[in-house]
Tab-separated table of C-alpha atoms (C1' of nucleotides) in Angstrom:
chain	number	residue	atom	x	y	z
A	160	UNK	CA	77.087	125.690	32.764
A	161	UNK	CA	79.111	126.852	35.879
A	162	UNK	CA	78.591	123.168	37.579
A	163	UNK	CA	80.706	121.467	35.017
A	164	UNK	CA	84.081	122.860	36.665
A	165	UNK	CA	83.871	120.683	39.565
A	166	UNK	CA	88.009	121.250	40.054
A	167	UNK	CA	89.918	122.360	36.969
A	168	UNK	CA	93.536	122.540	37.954
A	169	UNK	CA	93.507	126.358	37.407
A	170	UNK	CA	94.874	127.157	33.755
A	171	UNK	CA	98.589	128.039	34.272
A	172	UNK	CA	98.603	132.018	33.960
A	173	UNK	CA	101.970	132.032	32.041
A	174	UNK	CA	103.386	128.364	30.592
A	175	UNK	CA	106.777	129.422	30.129
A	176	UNK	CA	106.555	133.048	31.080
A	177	UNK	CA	110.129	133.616	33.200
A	178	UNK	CA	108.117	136.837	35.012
A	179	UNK	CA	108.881	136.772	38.096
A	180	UNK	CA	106.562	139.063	39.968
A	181	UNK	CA	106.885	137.914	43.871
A	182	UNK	CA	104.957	140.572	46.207
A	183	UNK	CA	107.298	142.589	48.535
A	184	UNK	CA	108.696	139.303	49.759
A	185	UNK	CA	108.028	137.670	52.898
A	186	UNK	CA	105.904	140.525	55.006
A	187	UNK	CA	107.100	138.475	58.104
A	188	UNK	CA	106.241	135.750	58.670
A	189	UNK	CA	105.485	137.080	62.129
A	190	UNK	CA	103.191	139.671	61.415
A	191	UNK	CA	100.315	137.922	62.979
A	192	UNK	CA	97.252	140.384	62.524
A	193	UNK	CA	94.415	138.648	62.648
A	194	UNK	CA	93.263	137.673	66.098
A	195	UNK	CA	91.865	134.667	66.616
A	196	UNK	CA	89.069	136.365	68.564
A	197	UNK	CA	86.948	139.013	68.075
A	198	UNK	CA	89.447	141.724	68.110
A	199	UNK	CA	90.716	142.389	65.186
A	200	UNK	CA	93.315	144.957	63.804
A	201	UNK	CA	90.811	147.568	62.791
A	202	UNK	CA	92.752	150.678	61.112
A	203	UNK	CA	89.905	152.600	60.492
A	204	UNK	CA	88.963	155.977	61.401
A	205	UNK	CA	89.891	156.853	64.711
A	206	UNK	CA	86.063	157.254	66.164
A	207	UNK	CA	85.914	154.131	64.699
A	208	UNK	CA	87.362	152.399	67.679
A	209	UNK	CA	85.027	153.534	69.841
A	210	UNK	CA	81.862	152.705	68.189
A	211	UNK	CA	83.353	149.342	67.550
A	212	UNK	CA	83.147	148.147	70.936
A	213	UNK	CA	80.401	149.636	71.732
A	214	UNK	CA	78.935	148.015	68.418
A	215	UNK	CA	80.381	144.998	69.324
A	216	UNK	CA	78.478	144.685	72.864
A	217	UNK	CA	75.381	145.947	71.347
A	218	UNK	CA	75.384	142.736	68.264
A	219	UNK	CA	76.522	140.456	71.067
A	220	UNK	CA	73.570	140.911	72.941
A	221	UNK	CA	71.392	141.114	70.141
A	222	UNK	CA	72.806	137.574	69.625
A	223	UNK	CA	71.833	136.404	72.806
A	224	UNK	CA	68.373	137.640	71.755
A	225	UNK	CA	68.198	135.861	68.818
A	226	UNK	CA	69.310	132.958	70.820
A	227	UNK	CA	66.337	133.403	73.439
A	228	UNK	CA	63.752	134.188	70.608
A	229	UNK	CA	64.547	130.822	68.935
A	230	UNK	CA	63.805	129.035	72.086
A	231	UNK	CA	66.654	127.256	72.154
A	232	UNK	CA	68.889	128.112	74.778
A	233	UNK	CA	71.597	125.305	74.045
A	234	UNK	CA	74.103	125.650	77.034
A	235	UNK	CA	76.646	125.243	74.444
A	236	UNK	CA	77.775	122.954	71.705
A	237	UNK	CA	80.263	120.403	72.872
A	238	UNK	CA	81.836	119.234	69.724
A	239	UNK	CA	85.530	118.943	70.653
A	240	UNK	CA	85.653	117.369	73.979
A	241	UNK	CA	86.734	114.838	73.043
A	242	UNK	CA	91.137	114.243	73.150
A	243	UNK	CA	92.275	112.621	70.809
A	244	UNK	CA	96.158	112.444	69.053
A	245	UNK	CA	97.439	111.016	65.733
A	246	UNK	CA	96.395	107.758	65.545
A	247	UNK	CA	99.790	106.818	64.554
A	248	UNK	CA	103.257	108.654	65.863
A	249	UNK	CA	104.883	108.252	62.273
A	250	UNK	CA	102.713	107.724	59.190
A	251	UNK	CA	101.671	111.171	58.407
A	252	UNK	CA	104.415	111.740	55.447
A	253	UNK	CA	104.031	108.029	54.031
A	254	UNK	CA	100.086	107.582	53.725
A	255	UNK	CA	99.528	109.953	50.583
A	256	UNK	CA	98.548	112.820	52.685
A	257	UNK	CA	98.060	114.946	49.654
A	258	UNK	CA	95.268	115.127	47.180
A	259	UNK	CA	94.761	112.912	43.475
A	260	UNK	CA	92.707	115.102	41.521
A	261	UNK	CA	90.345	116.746	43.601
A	262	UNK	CA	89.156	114.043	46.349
A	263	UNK	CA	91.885	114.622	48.304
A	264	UNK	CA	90.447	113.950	51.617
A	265	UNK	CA	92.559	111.196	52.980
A	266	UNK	CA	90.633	110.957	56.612
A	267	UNK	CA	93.733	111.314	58.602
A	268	UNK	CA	92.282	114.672	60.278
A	269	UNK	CA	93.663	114.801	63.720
A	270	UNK	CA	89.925	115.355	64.835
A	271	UNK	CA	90.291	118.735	66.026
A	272	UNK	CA	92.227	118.059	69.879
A	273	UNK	CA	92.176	121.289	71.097
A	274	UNK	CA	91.654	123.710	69.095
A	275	UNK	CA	93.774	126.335	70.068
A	276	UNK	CA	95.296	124.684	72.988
A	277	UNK	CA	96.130	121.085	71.491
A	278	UNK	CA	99.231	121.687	71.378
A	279	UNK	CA	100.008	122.357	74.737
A	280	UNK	CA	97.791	119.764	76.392
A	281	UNK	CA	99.095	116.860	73.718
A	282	UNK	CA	101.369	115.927	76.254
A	283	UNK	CA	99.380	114.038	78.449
A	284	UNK	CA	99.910	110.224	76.811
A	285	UNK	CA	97.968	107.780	78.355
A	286	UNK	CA	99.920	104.661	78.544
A	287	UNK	CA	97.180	102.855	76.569
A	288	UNK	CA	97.905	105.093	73.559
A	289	UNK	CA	101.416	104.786	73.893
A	290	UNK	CA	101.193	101.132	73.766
A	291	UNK	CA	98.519	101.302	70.680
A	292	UNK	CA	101.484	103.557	69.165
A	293	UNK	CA	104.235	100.477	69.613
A	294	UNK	CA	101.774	98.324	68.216
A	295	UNK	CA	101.230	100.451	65.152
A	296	UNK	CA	104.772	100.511	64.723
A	297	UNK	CA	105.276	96.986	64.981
A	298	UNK	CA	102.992	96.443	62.093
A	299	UNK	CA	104.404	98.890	59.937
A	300	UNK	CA	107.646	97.083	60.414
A	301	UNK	CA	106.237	93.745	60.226
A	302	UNK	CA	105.272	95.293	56.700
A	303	UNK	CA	108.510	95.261	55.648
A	304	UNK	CA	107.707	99.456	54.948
A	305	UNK	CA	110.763	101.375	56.677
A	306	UNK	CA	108.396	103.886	58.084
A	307	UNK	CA	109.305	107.129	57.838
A	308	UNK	CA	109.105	109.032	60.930
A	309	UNK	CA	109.561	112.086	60.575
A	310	UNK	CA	109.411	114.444	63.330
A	311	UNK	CA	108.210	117.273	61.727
A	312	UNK	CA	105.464	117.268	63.919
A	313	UNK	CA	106.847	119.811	65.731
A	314	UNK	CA	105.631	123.547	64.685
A	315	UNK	CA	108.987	124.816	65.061
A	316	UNK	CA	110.218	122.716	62.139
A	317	UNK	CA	107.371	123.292	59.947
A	318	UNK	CA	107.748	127.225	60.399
A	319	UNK	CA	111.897	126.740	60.045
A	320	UNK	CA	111.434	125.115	56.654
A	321	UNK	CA	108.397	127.003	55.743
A	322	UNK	CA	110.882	129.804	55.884
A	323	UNK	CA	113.479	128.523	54.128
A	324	UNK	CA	111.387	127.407	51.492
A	325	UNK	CA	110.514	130.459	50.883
A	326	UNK	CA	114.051	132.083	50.745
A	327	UNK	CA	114.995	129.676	48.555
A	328	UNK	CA	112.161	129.630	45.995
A	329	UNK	CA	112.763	133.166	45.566
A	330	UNK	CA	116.453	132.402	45.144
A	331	UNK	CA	115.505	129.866	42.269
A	332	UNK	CA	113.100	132.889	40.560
A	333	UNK	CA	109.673	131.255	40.967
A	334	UNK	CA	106.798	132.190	41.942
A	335	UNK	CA	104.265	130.536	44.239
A	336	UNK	CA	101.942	130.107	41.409
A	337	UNK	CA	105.121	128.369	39.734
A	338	UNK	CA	105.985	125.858	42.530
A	339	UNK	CA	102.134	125.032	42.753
A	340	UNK	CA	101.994	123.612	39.229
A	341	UNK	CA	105.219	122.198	39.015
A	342	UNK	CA	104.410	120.059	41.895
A	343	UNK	CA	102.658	118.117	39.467
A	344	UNK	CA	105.723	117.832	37.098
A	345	UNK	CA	107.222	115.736	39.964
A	346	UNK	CA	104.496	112.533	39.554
A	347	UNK	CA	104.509	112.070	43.250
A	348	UNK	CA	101.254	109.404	42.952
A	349	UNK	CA	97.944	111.501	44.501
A	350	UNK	CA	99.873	114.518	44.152
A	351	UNK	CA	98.866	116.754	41.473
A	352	UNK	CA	98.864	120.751	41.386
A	353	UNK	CA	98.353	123.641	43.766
A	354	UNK	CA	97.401	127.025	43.463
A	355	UNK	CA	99.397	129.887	45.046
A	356	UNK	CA	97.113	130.614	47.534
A	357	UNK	CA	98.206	127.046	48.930
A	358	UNK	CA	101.921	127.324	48.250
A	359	UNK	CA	101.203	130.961	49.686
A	360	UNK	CA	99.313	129.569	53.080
A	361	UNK	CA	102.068	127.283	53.548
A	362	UNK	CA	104.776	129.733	53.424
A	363	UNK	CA	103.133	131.953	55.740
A	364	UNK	CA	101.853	129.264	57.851
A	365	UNK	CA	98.146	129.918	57.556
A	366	UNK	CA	96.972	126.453	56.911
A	367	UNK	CA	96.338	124.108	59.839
A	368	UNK	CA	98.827	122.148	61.870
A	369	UNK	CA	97.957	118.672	59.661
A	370	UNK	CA	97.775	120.432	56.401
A	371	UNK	CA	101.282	121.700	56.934
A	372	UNK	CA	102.782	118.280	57.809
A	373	UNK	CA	101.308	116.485	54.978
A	374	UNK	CA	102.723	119.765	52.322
A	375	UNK	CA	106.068	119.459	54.062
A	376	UNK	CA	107.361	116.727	52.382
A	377	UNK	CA	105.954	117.606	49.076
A	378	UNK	CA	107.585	120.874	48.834
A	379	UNK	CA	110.361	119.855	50.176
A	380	UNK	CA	111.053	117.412	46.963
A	381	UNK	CA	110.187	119.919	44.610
A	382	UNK	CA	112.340	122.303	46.385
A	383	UNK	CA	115.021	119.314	45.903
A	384	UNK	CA	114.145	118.744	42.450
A	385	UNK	CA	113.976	122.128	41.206
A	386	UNK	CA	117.731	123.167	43.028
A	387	UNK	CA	118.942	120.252	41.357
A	388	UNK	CA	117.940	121.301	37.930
A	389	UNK	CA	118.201	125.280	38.365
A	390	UNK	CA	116.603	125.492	34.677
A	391	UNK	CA	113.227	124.291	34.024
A	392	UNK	CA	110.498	126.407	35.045
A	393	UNK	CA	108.112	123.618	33.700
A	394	UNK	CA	104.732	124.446	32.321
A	395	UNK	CA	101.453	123.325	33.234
A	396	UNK	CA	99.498	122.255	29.657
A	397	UNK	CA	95.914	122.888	30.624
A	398	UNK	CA	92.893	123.614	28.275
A	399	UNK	CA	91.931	127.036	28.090
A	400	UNK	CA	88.199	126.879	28.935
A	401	UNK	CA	86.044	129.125	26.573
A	402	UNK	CA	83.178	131.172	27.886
A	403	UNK	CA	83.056	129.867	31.535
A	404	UNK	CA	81.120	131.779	34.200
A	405	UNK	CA	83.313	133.856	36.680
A	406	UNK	CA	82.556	132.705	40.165
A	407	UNK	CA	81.875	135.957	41.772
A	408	UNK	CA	83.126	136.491	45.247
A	409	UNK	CA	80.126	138.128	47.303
A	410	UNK	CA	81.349	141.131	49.651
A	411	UNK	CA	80.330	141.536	53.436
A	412	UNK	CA	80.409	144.696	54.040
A	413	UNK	CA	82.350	146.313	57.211
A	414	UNK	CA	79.627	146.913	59.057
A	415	UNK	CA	77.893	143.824	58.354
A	416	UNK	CA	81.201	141.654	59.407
A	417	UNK	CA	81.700	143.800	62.270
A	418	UNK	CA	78.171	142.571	63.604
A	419	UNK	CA	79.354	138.954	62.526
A	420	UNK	CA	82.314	138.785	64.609
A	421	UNK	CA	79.869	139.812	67.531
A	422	UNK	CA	77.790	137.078	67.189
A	423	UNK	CA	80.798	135.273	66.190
A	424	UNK	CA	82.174	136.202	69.500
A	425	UNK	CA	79.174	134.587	71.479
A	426	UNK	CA	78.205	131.615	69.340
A	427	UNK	CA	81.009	130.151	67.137
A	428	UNK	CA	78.567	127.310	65.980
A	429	UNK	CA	75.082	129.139	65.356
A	430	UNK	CA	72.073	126.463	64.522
A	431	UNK	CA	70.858	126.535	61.236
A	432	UNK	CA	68.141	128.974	62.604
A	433	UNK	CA	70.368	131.253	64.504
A	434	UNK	CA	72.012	131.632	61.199
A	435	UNK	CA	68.535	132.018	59.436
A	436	UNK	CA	68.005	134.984	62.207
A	437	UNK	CA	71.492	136.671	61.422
A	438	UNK	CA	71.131	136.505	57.929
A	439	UNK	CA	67.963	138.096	58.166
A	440	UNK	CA	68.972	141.191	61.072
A	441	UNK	CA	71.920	141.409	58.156
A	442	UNK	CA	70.362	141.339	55.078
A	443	UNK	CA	72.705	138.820	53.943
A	444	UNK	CA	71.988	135.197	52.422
A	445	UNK	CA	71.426	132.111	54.585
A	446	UNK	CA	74.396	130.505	52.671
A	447	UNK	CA	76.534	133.436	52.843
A	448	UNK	CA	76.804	133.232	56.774
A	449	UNK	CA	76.524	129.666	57.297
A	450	UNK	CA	79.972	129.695	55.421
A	451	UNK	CA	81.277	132.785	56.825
A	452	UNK	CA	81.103	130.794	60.329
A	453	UNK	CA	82.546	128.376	59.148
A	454	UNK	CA	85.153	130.106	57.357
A	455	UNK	CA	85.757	131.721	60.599
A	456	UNK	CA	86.054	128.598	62.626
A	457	UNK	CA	88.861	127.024	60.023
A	458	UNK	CA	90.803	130.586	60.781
A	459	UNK	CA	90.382	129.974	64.220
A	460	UNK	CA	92.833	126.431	63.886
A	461	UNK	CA	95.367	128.123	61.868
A	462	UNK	CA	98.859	126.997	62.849
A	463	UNK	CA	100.165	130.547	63.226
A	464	UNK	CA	97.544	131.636	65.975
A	465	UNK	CA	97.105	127.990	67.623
A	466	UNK	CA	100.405	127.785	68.852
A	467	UNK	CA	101.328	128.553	72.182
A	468	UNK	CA	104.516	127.493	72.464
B	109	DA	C1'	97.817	138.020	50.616
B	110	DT	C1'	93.206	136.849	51.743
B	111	DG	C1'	87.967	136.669	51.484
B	112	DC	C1'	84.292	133.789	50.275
B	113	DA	C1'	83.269	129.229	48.097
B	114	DT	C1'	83.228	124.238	46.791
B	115	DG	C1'	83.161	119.458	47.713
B	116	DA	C1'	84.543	115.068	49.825
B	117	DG	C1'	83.937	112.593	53.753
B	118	DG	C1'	82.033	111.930	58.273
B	119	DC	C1'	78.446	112.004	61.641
C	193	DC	C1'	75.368	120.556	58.523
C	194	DC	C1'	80.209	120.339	59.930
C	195	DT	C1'	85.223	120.017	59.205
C	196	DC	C1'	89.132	120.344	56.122
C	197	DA	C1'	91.917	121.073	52.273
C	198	DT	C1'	91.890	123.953	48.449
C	199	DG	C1'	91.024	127.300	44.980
C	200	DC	C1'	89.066	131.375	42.271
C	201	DA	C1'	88.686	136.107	42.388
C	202	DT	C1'	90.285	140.211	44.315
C	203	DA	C1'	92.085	143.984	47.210
DNA sequence: ATGCATGAGGC
DNA sequence: CCTCATGCATA
């Protein structure tokens, strides 16, 4: 009864409404609040900053408890040692790098380098790879497909044409939520609809590096498509579902996600029974933190705070 | 614009 | 259980 939605294309909020109701336009696309760390833009009450900190220390160490009262003392989880780059310079755009329905997942993940320093230590190519890369290449063209390599690779590009995008969707009168299910209009195979929040991510660069590249194109032929033919807002016929449950969205509380970024601060990757402990100190579900962390961690590798160039 | 959640795919 | 791409619900 709530299961049965596994990924309904969200129901089009207006078909062929021409309401145009963007926010207060791009709130810079530099504004970068959110730290990747545990310092985050707190406006609250002026004591507040204060007590934070101290707050802060206090869960951090309480962490560390929990960590010594589990037994487990685990030095530290070394998950993304390993370097590795795109397995192949140029096949991001061509290898349907989007989504069918809702099993997207086309395994081309970049296997998180660096984290927030992949891009700067990408340029160490060992000649093996390099060679690997030529052969890749060579295949593709023995293929007979005219590979498209396109260097949009590069973070400046994506945010140039992120921001373009942008300036000219809102030229065109469309909102995000438009240009997410008109995507499907365009019957790009595996490439159905988005929802704003996607088409919104994009445009303010908070998805990752790889989710970026593989959008890129996509918009970029609606964008096409839709200047070509300034006139069809297109509609998205979906089935209005009757009666279905309301996900609710649980609520952390302030205090409670103050004491999360503490631990957060300390142990990025809890085990399942650190998590059992925080929960617990927290008064929170199990579930509820295990996906806050990793919520946190996916924040962590967006483009916008990842780049150091 | 963003917080919390789902689910596929991979160990 | 994690990572990732995505989305619903919401502030």
């Amino acid at each position: 009864m709530m299961s049965m939605n596994s990924k309904q294309p969200h129901f089009a909020m207006h078909p062929t409404l021409p309401e145009h109701k963007y926010p207060s336009l791009h709130s810079s696309s530099e504004a970068i609040r959110r730290a990747c760390l545990p310092t985050p833009p707190l406006q609250s009450n002026l004591f507040a900053s204060l007590d934070e900190t101290l707050l802060a220390r206090a869960e951090a160490l309480a962490a560390v408890d929990i960590a010594v009262s589990q037994g487990k003392s685990h030095p530290f989880k070394p998950d993304a040692t390993y370097h590795t780059m795109n397995s192949v310079p140029c096949t991001s755009t061509s290898t349907v790098p989007l989504a069918h329905h809702h099993h997207h997942h086309h395994h081309h993940q970049a296997l998180e380098p660096g984290d927030l320093l992949d891009h700067i230590s990408s340029p160490s190519l060992a000649a093996g790879q390099v060679a690997a890369a030529s052969a890749a290449a060579a295949v593709v063209g023995a293929a007979g497909l005219a590979s498209i390599c396109d260097s949009d690779t590069d973070p400046r590009e994506l945010e140039a044409f992120a921001e373009r995008f942008k300036q000219r969707r809102i030229k065109l009168g469309v909102t995000q939520a438009d240009v997410g299910s008109a995507l499907a209009n365009l019957k790009i195979p595996g490439v159905g609809s988005l929802s704003q929040s996607t088409i919104c991510r994009f445009e303010s660069l908070t998805l990752s590096h790889n989710n970026m590249i593989a959008l890129k194109p996509i918009l970029q032929a609606w964008l096409e498509e839709a200047e070509g033919a300034q006139r069809e807002k297109m509609n998205k016929p979906e089935l209005f579902n009757g009666g279905e449950k309301k996900r609710k969205r649980t609520s952390i509380a302030a205090p409670e996600k103050r004491s999360l970024e503490a631990y957060f601060a300390v142990q990025p990757r809890p085990s399942s029974e650190k998590i059992a402990a925080i929960a617990e100190k927290l008064d929170l579900k199990k579930n509820v933190v295990r996906v806050w962390f990793c919520n946190q961690r996916q924040k962590q590798k967006r483009m916008k705070f990842s780049a150091t160039y």
